mmCIF file of C-alpha atoms and ligand atoms in Angstrom:
data_model
loop_
_atom_site.group_PDB
_atom_site.id
_atom_site.type_symbol
_atom_site.label_atom_id
_atom_site.label_comp_id
_atom_site.label_asym_id
_atom_site.label_seq_id
_atom_site.Cartn_x
_atom_site.Cartn_y
_atom_site.Cartn_z
ATOM 1 C CA UNK R 593 -106.940 -16.620 -45.321
ATOM 2 C CA UNK R 594 -109.165 -15.372 -48.088
ATOM 3 C CA UNK R 595 -107.741 -13.459 -51.058
ATOM 4 C CA UNK R 596 -108.328 -9.705 -50.992
ATOM 5 C CA UNK R 597 -111.147 -9.966 -53.530
ATOM 6 C CA UNK R 598 -112.759 -12.877 -51.682
ATOM 7 C CA UNK R 599 -112.665 -10.824 -48.479
ATOM 8 C CA UNK R 600 -114.337 -7.849 -50.195
ATOM 9 C CA UNK R 601 -116.903 -10.216 -51.663
ATOM 10 C CA UNK R 602 -117.536 -11.743 -48.243
ATOM 11 C CA UNK R 603 -118.662 -8.387 -46.822
ATOM 12 C CA UNK R 604 -120.765 -7.745 -49.922
ATOM 13 C CA UNK R 605 -122.490 -11.149 -49.653
ATOM 14 C CA UNK R 606 -123.195 -10.665 -45.968
ATOM 15 C CA UNK R 607 -125.083 -7.431 -46.608
ATOM 16 C CA UNK R 608 -126.689 -8.776 -49.797
ATOM 17 C CA UNK R 609 -128.206 -11.613 -47.719
ATOM 18 C CA UNK R 610 -129.609 -9.214 -45.118
ATOM 19 C CA UNK R 611 -131.470 -7.221 -47.778
ATOM 20 C CA UNK R 612 -132.428 -10.311 -49.809
ATOM 21 C CA UNK R 613 -130.701 -9.146 -52.993
ATOM 22 C CA UNK R 614 -131.650 -11.334 -55.958
ATOM 23 C CA UNK R 615 -129.085 -13.819 -57.294
ATOM 24 C CA UNK R 616 -129.051 -12.095 -60.663
ATOM 25 C CA UNK R 617 -128.164 -8.709 -59.146
ATOM 26 C CA UNK R 618 -125.557 -10.365 -56.931
ATOM 27 C CA UNK R 619 -123.942 -11.885 -60.007
ATOM 28 C CA UNK R 620 -123.983 -8.593 -61.839
ATOM 29 C CA UNK R 621 -122.587 -6.564 -58.949
ATOM 30 C CA UNK R 622 -119.666 -8.853 -58.147
ATOM 31 C CA UNK R 623 -118.591 -9.131 -61.774
ATOM 32 C CA UNK R 624 -116.176 -6.366 -62.777
ATOM 33 C CA UNK R 625 -117.094 -4.489 -65.943
ATOM 34 C CA UNK R 626 -113.579 -4.474 -67.341
ATOM 35 C CA UNK R 627 -110.166 -5.719 -66.219
ATOM 36 C CA UNK R 628 -107.169 -4.051 -67.803
ATOM 37 C CA UNK R 629 -103.681 -5.514 -67.510
ATOM 38 C CA UNK R 630 -100.881 -4.020 -69.585
ATOM 39 C CA UNK R 631 -97.163 -4.271 -70.058
ATOM 40 C CA UNK R 632 -95.400 -1.059 -69.007
ATOM 41 C CA UNK R 633 -91.799 -1.072 -70.221
ATOM 42 C CA UNK R 634 -89.461 1.834 -69.484
ATOM 43 C CA UNK R 635 -85.870 2.675 -70.200
ATOM 44 C CA UNK R 636 -83.974 2.871 -66.904
ATOM 45 C CA UNK R 637 -81.507 5.696 -66.296
ATOM 46 C CA UNK R 638 -78.715 3.209 -66.994
ATOM 47 C CA UNK R 639 -80.072 2.480 -70.479
ATOM 48 C CA UNK R 640 -81.511 -0.954 -69.641
ATOM 49 C CA UNK R 641 -85.154 -1.764 -70.308
ATOM 50 C CA UNK R 642 -87.283 -2.712 -67.285
ATOM 51 C CA UNK R 643 -90.754 -4.202 -67.689
ATOM 52 C CA UNK R 644 -93.594 -3.632 -65.232
ATOM 53 C CA UNK R 645 -97.229 -4.733 -65.129
ATOM 54 C CA UNK R 646 -99.957 -2.103 -64.842
ATOM 55 C CA UNK R 647 -103.585 -2.689 -63.909
ATOM 56 C CA UNK R 648 -106.806 -0.749 -64.074
ATOM 57 C CA UNK R 649 -109.787 -2.653 -62.770
ATOM 58 C CA UNK R 650 -113.125 -1.043 -63.626
ATOM 59 C CA UNK R 651 -115.631 -2.607 -61.307
ATOM 60 C CA UNK R 652 -118.931 -0.801 -61.759
ATOM 61 C CA UNK R 653 -120.325 2.297 -63.492
ATOM 62 C CA UNK R 654 -124.039 2.078 -62.658
ATOM 63 C CA UNK R 655 -123.964 5.374 -60.710
ATOM 64 C CA UNK R 656 -121.526 7.325 -62.884
ATOM 65 C CA UNK R 657 -117.988 7.388 -64.247
ATOM 66 C CA UNK R 658 -115.705 5.017 -62.397
ATOM 67 C CA UNK R 659 -113.437 6.479 -59.756
ATOM 68 C CA UNK R 660 -110.503 5.341 -57.690
ATOM 69 C CA UNK R 661 -106.833 5.642 -56.926
ATOM 70 C CA UNK R 662 -103.693 4.404 -58.599
ATOM 71 C CA UNK R 663 -101.310 2.455 -56.351
ATOM 72 C CA UNK R 664 -97.578 1.984 -56.901
ATOM 73 C CA UNK R 665 -96.436 -0.767 -54.565
ATOM 74 C CA UNK R 666 -94.419 -3.947 -54.883
ATOM 75 C CA UNK R 667 -97.311 -6.066 -53.589
ATOM 76 C CA UNK R 668 -99.807 -4.829 -56.206
ATOM 77 C CA UNK R 669 -101.477 -7.716 -58.040
ATOM 78 C CA UNK R 670 -104.654 -8.278 -60.055
ATOM 79 C CA UNK R 671 -106.636 -9.718 -57.154
ATOM 80 C CA UNK R 672 -105.808 -6.866 -54.789
ATOM 81 C CA UNK R 673 -106.559 -4.145 -57.340
ATOM 82 C CA UNK R 674 -109.878 -5.791 -58.133
ATOM 83 C CA UNK R 675 -110.764 -5.922 -54.446
ATOM 84 C CA UNK R 676 -109.886 -2.250 -54.063
ATOM 85 C CA UNK R 677 -111.919 -1.391 -57.181
ATOM 86 C CA UNK R 678 -115.007 -3.012 -55.695
ATOM 87 C CA UNK R 679 -114.458 -1.116 -52.426
ATOM 88 C CA UNK R 680 -114.526 2.103 -54.481
ATOM 89 C CA UNK R 681 -117.951 1.201 -55.928
ATOM 90 C CA UNK R 682 -119.371 0.852 -52.414
ATOM 91 C CA UNK R 683 -117.454 3.840 -51.040
ATOM 92 C CA UNK R 684 -118.723 6.309 -53.654
ATOM 93 C CA UNK R 685 -122.231 4.961 -53.085
ATOM 94 C CA UNK R 686 -122.036 5.283 -49.276
ATOM 95 C CA UNK R 687 -121.155 8.987 -49.457
ATOM 96 C CA UNK R 688 -123.513 9.417 -52.407
ATOM 97 C CA UNK R 689 -121.213 10.979 -54.969
ATOM 98 C CA UNK R 690 -122.099 10.275 -58.621
ATOM 99 C CA UNK R 691 -119.439 7.700 -59.411
ATOM 100 C CA UNK R 692 -118.826 4.019 -59.807
ATOM 101 C CA UNK R 693 -115.670 2.268 -58.693
ATOM 102 C CA UNK R 694 -112.264 1.456 -60.181
ATOM 103 C CA UNK R 695 -108.688 1.060 -59.033
ATOM 104 C CA UNK R 696 -105.336 0.897 -60.722
ATOM 105 C CA UNK R 697 -101.862 -0.077 -59.801
ATOM 106 C CA UNK R 698 -98.387 -0.887 -60.949
ATOM 107 C CA UNK R 699 -96.388 -3.584 -59.271
ATOM 108 C CA UNK R 700 -93.220 -1.616 -58.518
ATOM 109 C CA UNK R 701 -91.058 -0.669 -55.580
ATOM 110 C CA UNK R 702 -90.961 3.114 -55.992
ATOM 111 C CA UNK R 703 -87.769 3.343 -53.925
ATOM 112 C CA UNK R 704 -85.953 1.450 -56.687
ATOM 113 C CA UNK R 705 -86.786 4.094 -59.320
ATOM 114 C CA UNK R 706 -85.517 7.650 -59.791
ATOM 115 C CA UNK R 707 -88.015 10.476 -60.233
ATOM 116 C CA UNK R 708 -87.316 10.498 -63.978
ATOM 117 C CA UNK R 709 -87.963 6.764 -64.156
ATOM 118 C CA UNK R 710 -91.239 7.156 -62.244
ATOM 119 C CA UNK R 711 -92.283 9.847 -64.690
ATOM 120 C CA UNK R 712 -91.504 7.604 -67.670
ATOM 121 C CA UNK R 713 -93.372 4.730 -66.011
ATOM 122 C CA UNK R 714 -96.449 6.892 -65.416
ATOM 123 C CA UNK R 715 -96.480 8.366 -68.919
ATOM 124 C CA UNK R 716 -96.018 4.958 -70.516
ATOM 125 C CA UNK R 717 -98.902 3.554 -68.456
ATOM 126 C CA UNK R 718 -101.096 6.423 -69.696
ATOM 127 C CA UNK R 719 -100.013 5.664 -73.291
ATOM 128 C CA UNK R 720 -101.347 2.133 -72.819
ATOM 129 C CA UNK R 721 -104.713 2.985 -71.260
ATOM 130 C CA UNK R 722 -105.573 6.573 -72.313
ATOM 131 C CA UNK R 723 -108.600 5.492 -74.350
ATOM 132 C CA UNK R 724 -110.062 3.616 -71.407
ATOM 133 C CA UNK R 725 -110.191 6.414 -68.847
ATOM 134 C CA UNK R 726 -111.147 10.113 -68.872
ATOM 135 C CA UNK R 727 -113.457 12.686 -67.234
ATOM 136 C CA UNK R 728 -116.658 10.831 -68.136
ATOM 137 C CA UNK R 729 -115.311 7.271 -68.069
ATOM 138 C CA UNK R 730 -112.955 6.621 -65.206
ATOM 139 C CA UNK R 731 -110.985 9.132 -63.136
ATOM 140 C CA UNK R 732 -107.779 8.039 -61.356
ATOM 141 C CA UNK R 733 -106.418 9.689 -58.193
ATOM 142 C CA UNK R 734 -103.537 9.219 -55.737
ATOM 143 C CA UNK R 735 -103.201 6.148 -53.535
ATOM 144 C CA UNK R 736 -100.226 4.432 -51.880
ATOM 145 C CA UNK R 737 -96.987 5.288 -53.691
ATOM 146 C CA UNK R 738 -98.497 8.017 -55.866
ATOM 147 C CA UNK R 739 -99.110 11.714 -55.222
ATOM 148 C CA UNK R 740 -100.037 15.045 -56.801
ATOM 149 C CA UNK R 741 -96.918 14.955 -59.017
ATOM 150 C CA UNK R 742 -97.949 11.568 -60.434
ATOM 151 C CA UNK R 743 -101.389 13.012 -61.194
ATOM 152 C CA UNK R 744 -99.824 16.009 -62.974
ATOM 153 C CA UNK R 745 -97.894 13.621 -65.266
ATOM 154 C CA UNK R 746 -101.078 11.644 -65.936
ATOM 155 C CA UNK R 747 -103.007 14.790 -66.861
ATOM 156 C CA UNK R 748 -100.215 16.075 -69.091
ATOM 157 C CA UNK R 749 -99.825 12.771 -70.928
ATOM 158 C CA UNK R 750 -103.580 12.270 -71.298
ATOM 159 C CA UNK R 751 -103.917 15.746 -72.792
ATOM 160 C CA UNK R 752 -101.404 14.886 -75.529
ATOM 161 C CA UNK R 753 -104.003 12.479 -76.897
ATOM 162 C CA UNK R 754 -107.259 14.183 -75.947
ATOM 163 C CA UNK R 755 -106.614 17.919 -75.507
ATOM 164 C CA UNK R 756 -107.242 20.019 -72.389
ATOM 165 C CA UNK R 757 -108.939 17.795 -69.803
ATOM 166 C CA UNK R 758 -108.005 18.537 -66.189
ATOM 167 C CA UNK R 759 -110.994 16.486 -64.977
ATOM 168 C CA UNK R 760 -109.378 13.272 -66.296
ATOM 169 C CA UNK R 761 -107.637 12.787 -62.947
ATOM 170 C CA UNK R 762 -107.975 14.210 -59.401
ATOM 171 C CA UNK R 763 -105.576 14.900 -56.575
ATOM 172 C CA UNK R 764 -103.534 17.147 -58.868
ATOM 173 C CA UNK R 765 -101.224 19.905 -57.570
ATOM 174 C CA UNK R 766 -103.193 23.019 -56.597
ATOM 175 C CA UNK R 767 -101.173 24.942 -59.214
ATOM 176 C CA UNK R 768 -102.497 22.576 -61.892
ATOM 177 C CA UNK R 769 -106.252 22.461 -61.309
ATOM 178 C CA UNK R 770 -106.018 20.496 -58.057
ATOM 179 C CA UNK R 771 -108.513 21.256 -55.271
ATOM 180 C CA UNK R 772 -107.481 23.042 -52.111
ATOM 181 C CA UNK R 773 -107.820 20.567 -49.283
ATOM 182 C CA UNK R 774 -107.563 17.396 -51.391
ATOM 183 C CA UNK R 775 -104.274 16.340 -49.830
ATOM 184 C CA UNK R 776 -105.595 16.487 -46.270
ATOM 185 C CA UNK R 777 -109.045 15.191 -47.203
ATOM 186 C CA UNK R 778 -108.834 11.494 -46.304
ATOM 187 C CA UNK R 779 -107.250 12.199 -42.913
ATOM 188 C CA UNK R 780 -109.650 15.025 -42.247
ATOM 189 C CA UNK R 781 -112.609 12.800 -43.062
ATOM 190 C CA UNK R 782 -111.242 10.067 -40.784
ATOM 191 C CA UNK R 783 -110.790 12.634 -38.016
ATOM 192 C CA UNK R 784 -114.268 14.094 -38.459
ATOM 193 C CA UNK R 785 -115.904 10.688 -38.220
ATOM 194 C CA UNK R 786 -113.720 9.588 -35.306
ATOM 195 C CA UNK R 787 -115.195 12.488 -33.327
ATOM 196 C CA UNK R 788 -118.753 11.707 -34.457
ATOM 197 C CA UNK R 789 -118.229 8.012 -33.670
ATOM 198 C CA UNK R 790 -116.900 8.650 -30.154
ATOM 199 C CA UNK R 791 -119.827 10.996 -29.444
ATOM 200 C CA UNK R 792 -122.238 8.151 -30.218
ATOM 201 C CA UNK R 793 -120.674 6.222 -27.338
ATOM 202 C CA UNK R 794 -120.848 9.220 -25.015
ATOM 203 C CA UNK R 795 -117.112 9.825 -25.254
ATOM 204 C CA UNK R 796 -115.006 12.750 -26.420
ATOM 205 C CA UNK R 797 -111.677 12.959 -28.200
ATOM 206 C CA UNK R 798 -110.228 15.081 -25.364
ATOM 207 C CA UNK R 799 -110.483 12.073 -23.065
ATOM 208 C CA UNK R 800 -109.298 9.507 -25.580
ATOM 209 C CA UNK R 801 -105.981 7.976 -26.523
ATOM 210 C CA UNK R 802 -105.222 7.070 -30.132
ATOM 211 C CA UNK R 803 -102.812 4.706 -31.915
ATOM 212 C CA UNK R 804 -102.265 5.075 -35.654
ATOM 213 C CA UNK R 805 -100.520 2.555 -37.885
ATOM 214 C CA UNK R 806 -99.155 4.383 -40.940
ATOM 215 C CA UNK R 807 -97.798 7.898 -41.166
ATOM 216 C CA UNK R 808 -98.185 8.545 -44.892
ATOM 217 C CA UNK R 809 -100.785 10.851 -46.403
ATOM 218 C CA UNK R 810 -103.719 9.306 -44.517
ATOM 219 C CA UNK R 811 -102.061 8.548 -41.167
ATOM 220 C CA UNK R 812 -100.265 11.870 -40.835
ATOM 221 C CA UNK R 813 -103.273 14.075 -41.586
ATOM 222 C CA UNK R 814 -105.429 11.905 -39.315
ATOM 223 C CA UNK R 815 -102.872 12.292 -36.515
ATOM 224 C CA UNK R 816 -102.759 16.078 -36.996
ATOM 225 C CA UNK R 817 -106.507 16.407 -37.002
ATOM 226 C CA UNK R 818 -107.016 14.335 -33.855
ATOM 227 C CA UNK R 819 -104.085 15.986 -32.082
ATOM 228 C CA UNK R 820 -105.529 19.427 -32.837
ATOM 229 C CA UNK R 821 -108.957 18.275 -31.687
ATOM 230 C CA UNK R 822 -107.449 17.500 -28.267
ATOM 231 C CA UNK R 823 -106.863 13.759 -28.590
ATOM 232 C CA UNK R 824 -103.787 12.117 -27.135
ATOM 233 C CA UNK R 825 -101.992 10.258 -29.925
ATOM 234 C CA UNK R 826 -99.808 7.808 -28.013
ATOM 235 C CA UNK R 827 -98.516 5.640 -30.865
ATOM 236 C CA UNK R 828 -97.692 6.149 -34.532
ATOM 237 C CA UNK R 829 -95.749 4.058 -37.007
ATOM 238 C CA UNK R 830 -94.510 3.751 -40.560
ATOM 239 C CA UNK R 831 -92.650 1.023 -42.467
ATOM 240 C CA UNK R 832 -89.569 1.664 -40.333
ATOM 241 C CA UNK R 833 -91.444 0.785 -37.112
ATOM 242 C CA UNK R 834 -93.437 2.503 -34.390
ATOM 243 C CA UNK R 835 -93.072 5.127 -31.662
ATOM 244 C CA UNK R 836 -94.877 4.901 -28.327
ATOM 245 C CA UNK R 837 -95.263 7.699 -25.805
ATOM 246 C CA UNK R 838 -97.971 7.272 -23.170
ATOM 247 C CA UNK R 839 -97.904 11.007 -22.385
ATOM 248 C CA UNK R 840 -98.859 11.773 -25.979
ATOM 249 C CA UNK R 841 -96.634 12.212 -29.038
ATOM 250 C CA UNK R 842 -95.826 15.732 -30.204
ATOM 251 C CA UNK R 843 -97.421 15.286 -33.645
ATOM 252 C CA UNK R 844 -96.180 18.579 -35.179
ATOM 253 C CA UNK R 845 -92.634 17.543 -34.157
ATOM 254 C CA UNK R 846 -93.136 14.095 -35.719
ATOM 255 C CA UNK R 847 -94.352 15.706 -38.961
ATOM 256 C CA UNK R 848 -91.321 17.974 -39.067
ATOM 257 C CA UNK R 849 -89.036 15.031 -38.364
ATOM 258 C CA UNK R 850 -90.531 12.996 -41.216
ATOM 259 C CA UNK R 851 -90.339 15.955 -43.606
ATOM 260 C CA UNK R 852 -86.571 16.084 -43.017
ATOM 261 C CA UNK R 853 -85.704 12.403 -42.453
ATOM 262 C CA UNK R 854 -88.314 10.792 -44.764
ATOM 263 C CA UNK R 855 -89.264 8.276 -42.055
ATOM 264 C CA UNK R 856 -90.008 8.015 -38.337
ATOM 265 C CA UNK R 857 -86.878 5.925 -37.730
ATOM 266 C CA UNK R 858 -84.876 7.622 -34.967
ATOM 267 C CA UNK R 859 -87.644 10.062 -33.963
ATOM 268 C CA UNK R 860 -86.748 10.986 -30.375
ATOM 269 C CA UNK R 861 -90.275 11.770 -29.113
ATOM 270 C CA UNK R 862 -91.022 8.324 -27.686
ATOM 271 C CA UNK R 863 -89.799 4.780 -27.332
ATOM 272 C CA UNK R 864 -89.375 2.629 -30.455
ATOM 273 C CA UNK R 865 -91.807 -0.291 -30.802
ATOM 274 C CA UNK R 866 -92.602 -2.670 -33.666
ATOM 275 C CA UNK R 867 -95.353 -2.039 -36.174
ATOM 276 C CA UNK R 868 -97.182 -5.099 -34.851
ATOM 277 C CA UNK R 869 -97.056 -3.738 -31.277
ATOM 278 C CA UNK R 870 -98.882 -0.585 -32.368
ATOM 279 C CA UNK R 871 -101.909 -2.762 -33.183
ATOM 280 C CA UNK R 872 -102.079 -4.277 -29.706
ATOM 281 C CA UNK R 873 -101.469 -1.229 -27.517
ATOM 282 C CA UNK R 874 -103.917 -0.529 -24.713
ATOM 283 C CA UNK R 875 -105.633 2.485 -26.249
ATOM 284 C CA UNK R 876 -109.108 3.878 -26.819
ATOM 285 C CA UNK R 877 -108.987 4.258 -30.598
ATOM 286 C CA UNK R 878 -106.923 2.154 -33.003
ATOM 287 C CA UNK R 879 -106.589 3.487 -36.542
ATOM 288 C CA UNK R 880 -104.952 1.252 -39.153
ATOM 289 C CA UNK R 881 -103.976 3.750 -41.859
ATOM 290 C CA UNK R 882 -101.569 1.858 -44.086
ATOM 291 C CA UNK R 883 -101.731 -1.561 -45.740
ATOM 292 C CA UNK R 884 -104.659 -3.937 -46.023
ATOM 293 C CA UNK R 885 -105.068 -7.222 -44.132
ATOM 294 C CA UNK R 886 -103.162 -6.126 -41.025
ATOM 295 C CA UNK R 887 -105.859 -7.166 -38.533
ATOM 296 C CA UNK R 888 -106.151 -10.918 -38.878
ATOM 297 C CA UNK R 889 -107.368 -14.036 -37.131
ATOM 298 C CA UNK R 890 -103.883 -14.288 -35.573
ATOM 299 C CA UNK R 891 -103.738 -10.865 -33.911
ATOM 300 C CA UNK R 892 -107.406 -9.792 -33.507
ATOM 301 C CA UNK R 893 -107.499 -11.401 -30.064
ATOM 302 C CA UNK R 894 -104.528 -9.263 -28.962
ATOM 303 C CA UNK R 895 -106.150 -5.941 -29.880
ATOM 304 C CA UNK R 896 -106.781 -3.929 -26.717
ATOM 305 C CA UNK R 897 -108.377 -0.889 -28.354
ATOM 306 C CA UNK R 898 -111.980 -0.048 -27.513
ATOM 307 C CA UNK R 899 -112.807 1.227 -30.997
ATOM 308 C CA UNK R 900 -111.332 0.660 -34.449
ATOM 309 C CA UNK R 901 -111.461 3.189 -37.271
ATOM 310 C CA UNK R 902 -110.456 1.812 -40.672
ATOM 311 C CA UNK R 903 -108.513 4.576 -42.388
ATOM 312 C CA UNK R 904 -106.761 2.065 -44.675
ATOM 313 C CA UNK R 905 -108.599 0.131 -47.369
ATOM 314 C CA UNK R 906 -109.373 -3.420 -46.257
ATOM 315 C CA UNK R 907 -107.278 -3.511 -43.063
ATOM 316 C CA UNK R 908 -109.496 -6.135 -41.379
ATOM 317 C CA UNK R 909 -109.895 -9.684 -42.656
ATOM 318 C CA UNK R 910 -113.383 -11.233 -42.334
ATOM 319 C CA UNK R 911 -111.995 -13.611 -39.679
ATOM 320 C CA UNK R 912 -110.707 -10.689 -37.596
ATOM 321 C CA UNK R 913 -113.956 -8.801 -38.166
ATOM 322 C CA UNK R 914 -115.899 -11.744 -36.675
ATOM 323 C CA UNK R 915 -113.606 -11.700 -33.633
ATOM 324 C CA UNK R 916 -114.172 -7.953 -33.111
ATOM 325 C CA UNK R 917 -117.937 -8.444 -33.346
ATOM 326 C CA UNK R 918 -117.786 -11.210 -30.802
ATOM 327 C CA UNK R 919 -115.551 -9.090 -28.533
ATOM 328 C CA UNK R 920 -117.925 -6.143 -29.047
ATOM 329 C CA UNK R 921 -115.248 -3.833 -30.388
ATOM 330 C CA UNK R 922 -117.092 -1.463 -32.747
ATOM 331 C CA UNK R 923 -115.407 -0.994 -36.142
ATOM 332 C CA UNK R 924 -116.013 2.045 -38.332
ATOM 333 C CA UNK R 925 -115.596 0.485 -41.809
ATOM 334 C CA UNK R 926 -113.196 1.673 -44.516
ATOM 335 C CA UNK R 927 -115.842 2.409 -47.164
ATOM 336 C CA UNK R 928 -117.234 5.056 -44.822
ATOM 337 C CA UNK R 929 -114.268 6.099 -42.659
ATOM 338 C CA UNK R 930 -111.815 6.852 -45.463
ATOM 339 C CA UNK R 931 -114.271 8.223 -48.026
ATOM 340 C CA UNK R 932 -113.113 11.816 -47.460
ATOM 341 C CA UNK R 933 -110.415 11.509 -50.114
ATOM 342 C CA UNK R 934 -112.691 10.496 -52.931
ATOM 343 C CA UNK R 935 -115.296 13.002 -51.756
ATOM 344 C CA UNK R 936 -112.884 15.904 -52.208
ATOM 345 C CA UNK R 937 -111.776 14.298 -55.483
ATOM 346 C CA UNK R 938 -115.390 14.721 -56.531
ATOM 347 C CA UNK R 939 -115.260 18.409 -55.531
ATOM 348 C CA UNK R 940 -112.076 18.802 -57.583
ATOM 349 C CA UNK R 941 -113.696 17.191 -60.638
ATOM 350 C CA UNK R 942 -116.758 19.445 -60.254
ATOM 351 C CA UNK R 943 -114.527 22.521 -60.087
ATOM 352 C CA UNK R 944 -112.541 21.372 -63.141
ATOM 353 C CA UNK R 945 -115.721 20.838 -65.158
ATOM 354 C CA UNK R 946 -116.938 24.315 -64.215
ATOM 355 C CA UNK R 947 -113.567 26.135 -64.561
ATOM 356 C CA UNK R 948 -114.223 27.465 -61.081
ATOM 357 C CA UNK R 949 -112.236 27.282 -57.856
ATOM 358 C CA UNK R 950 -113.640 26.857 -54.361
ATOM 359 C CA UNK R 951 -111.764 28.168 -51.357
ATOM 360 C CA UNK R 952 -110.572 25.805 -48.648
ATOM 361 C CA UNK R 953 -113.350 26.655 -46.212
ATOM 362 C CA UNK R 954 -115.999 25.634 -48.744
ATOM 363 C CA UNK R 955 -114.182 22.355 -49.424
ATOM 364 C CA UNK R 956 -113.956 21.575 -45.693
ATOM 365 C CA UNK R 957 -117.554 22.514 -45.040
ATOM 366 C CA UNK R 958 -118.885 20.361 -47.895
ATOM 367 C CA UNK R 959 -116.617 17.480 -46.881
ATOM 368 C CA UNK R 960 -117.986 17.546 -43.363
ATOM 369 C CA UNK R 961 -121.533 17.625 -44.719
ATOM 370 C CA UNK R 962 -121.047 14.591 -46.981
ATOM 371 C CA UNK R 963 -119.181 12.579 -44.336
ATOM 372 C CA UNK R 964 -121.515 13.215 -41.424
ATOM 373 C CA UNK R 965 -124.631 12.667 -43.520
ATOM 374 C CA UNK R 966 -123.297 9.265 -44.617
ATOM 375 C CA UNK R 967 -122.249 8.446 -41.059
ATOM 376 C CA UNK R 968 -125.716 9.124 -39.634
ATOM 377 C CA UNK R 969 -127.418 7.132 -42.419
ATOM 378 C CA UNK R 970 -125.149 4.161 -41.733
ATOM 379 C CA UNK R 971 -125.611 4.470 -37.973
ATOM 380 C CA UNK R 972 -129.399 4.469 -38.361
ATOM 381 C CA UNK R 973 -129.372 1.406 -40.626
ATOM 382 C CA UNK R 974 -127.133 -0.453 -38.152
ATOM 383 C CA UNK R 975 -129.491 0.387 -35.281
ATOM 384 C CA UNK R 976 -132.681 -0.451 -37.188
ATOM 385 C CA UNK R 977 -131.449 -3.735 -38.598
ATOM 386 C CA UNK R 978 -129.248 -4.797 -35.673
ATOM 387 C CA UNK R 979 -126.229 -5.237 -37.896
ATOM 388 C CA UNK R 980 -122.619 -4.051 -37.691
ATOM 389 C CA UNK R 981 -121.671 -0.657 -39.079
ATOM 390 C CA UNK R 982 -119.838 -2.439 -41.889
ATOM 391 C CA UNK R 983 -122.889 -4.417 -42.921
ATOM 392 C CA UNK R 984 -124.968 -1.244 -42.624
ATOM 393 C CA UNK R 985 -122.580 0.667 -44.895
ATOM 394 C CA UNK R 986 -122.748 -2.139 -47.460
ATOM 395 C CA UNK R 987 -126.552 -2.235 -47.209
ATOM 396 C CA UNK R 988 -126.699 1.489 -47.971
ATOM 397 C CA UNK R 989 -124.218 1.181 -50.845
ATOM 398 C CA UNK R 990 -125.665 -1.961 -52.413
ATOM 399 C CA UNK R 991 -129.144 -0.458 -52.229
ATOM 400 C CA UNK R 992 -128.019 2.643 -54.123
ATOM 401 C CA UNK R 993 -126.054 0.744 -56.769
ATOM 402 C CA UNK R 994 -128.775 -1.830 -57.352
ATOM 403 C CA UNK R 995 -131.511 0.797 -57.635
ATOM 404 C CA UNK R 996 -129.417 2.663 -60.206
ATOM 405 C CA UNK R 997 -128.839 -0.598 -62.078
ATOM 406 C CA UNK R 998 -132.524 -1.492 -62.117
ATOM 407 C CA UNK R 999 -133.637 2.012 -63.111
ATOM 408 C CA UNK R 1000 -131.070 2.375 -65.863
ATOM 409 C CA UNK R 1001 -131.390 -1.173 -67.167
ATOM 410 C CA UNK R 1002 -128.608 -3.080 -68.867
HETATM 411 N N1 LIG Q 1827 -107.225 6.322 -53.244
HETATM 412 C C1 LIG Q 1827 -108.256 6.940 -52.480
HETATM 413 C C2 LIG Q 1827 -109.222 5.901 -51.972
HETATM 414 O O1 LIG Q 1827 -108.882 4.764 -51.811
HETATM 415 C C3 LIG Q 1827 -108.929 8.083 -53.205
HETATM 416 C C4 LIG Q 1827 -109.586 7.723 -54.491
HETATM 417 C C5 LIG Q 1827 -110.054 8.937 -55.289
HETATM 418 O O2 LIG Q 1827 -109.920 10.058 -54.842
HETATM 419 O O3 LIG Q 1827 -110.566 8.695 -56.392
HETATM 420 O O4 LIG Q 1827 -110.331 6.187 -51.630
#
């Protein structure tokens, strides 16, 4: 299996070949602008010192300040963060928001740390990198293992060095310059495009069944959106395992259960199944919404879904992608499907720069506009060039980034 960065590069190269991108631009666009790796020591609650490694990979800034989430997860490593940073460059270009791409992460199991320890970890990380990010340089946001509270700590710590600067980070609490609708944005974007995607095949959500792997920020808001739109969500899962109910899961009940119990384990609204089983259920729409590299050469042949929507970043390995193409299972790629989060991050940053607040209906309306416009562009490119939606999304993104690079010069 390829490394995460090799996989991301594979998709890039595929599209670069279709459009005949020059070797010199290829070299430039796969080379990250800056790779940051720092020691992040903290004092544990018990007085001991614990040392973590923090990363911020700044892939490309041809189209604007770099943008991307910050992930706290025990599997975080340099290669993965770099891969995710490059995905952000293409994602911001696909939806045409004025950013480049970056990603950060700390290799840590958040369950091992208290809230105070997480705060110290976050502030110490900011101490190490505060000169290298900021409103016009690189703007972090939530990702796996981080949330609005983490962003509030980042803003507060950053401002100790640089003064008032709410636009230095997005996905903040609404009480602290966060945008209404940012929390739901990724799931809402996934839901919006799932409906648009199904319509292209002459289908509707009301007549479709859905399986979602992951019930965190992305999976849960996606489930809610599709449930409300009339879809039958028959399987959901989180790290504790999955739940299957062929009559349709009561999603509001599942959300309430998770709010109280912190996980789906023991949820009575269906029969327990493994996380792996969720991927191979006989269903119309499969939505991986958690970790990367879950659809692989080993299990792609077992997938019985008719359509795949990539709500996670990098859920499909190139080997699995080839199998889905051969089996004619259309895949809506991550850099388009999950771009709703960063799109509303952009709206938050715009509001912060203008000291002005939009109401939720404006956020939702603009989100829909950005997502559907990108979707139709990608669909048209795929049809015109007879390529997959993933290759089409990369063609659109690479075209935008390389034109900006050529116009701006080096
Ligand atoms: N972490 C999210 C992503 O992967 C959001 C990034 C952002 O809002 O900057 O797209």
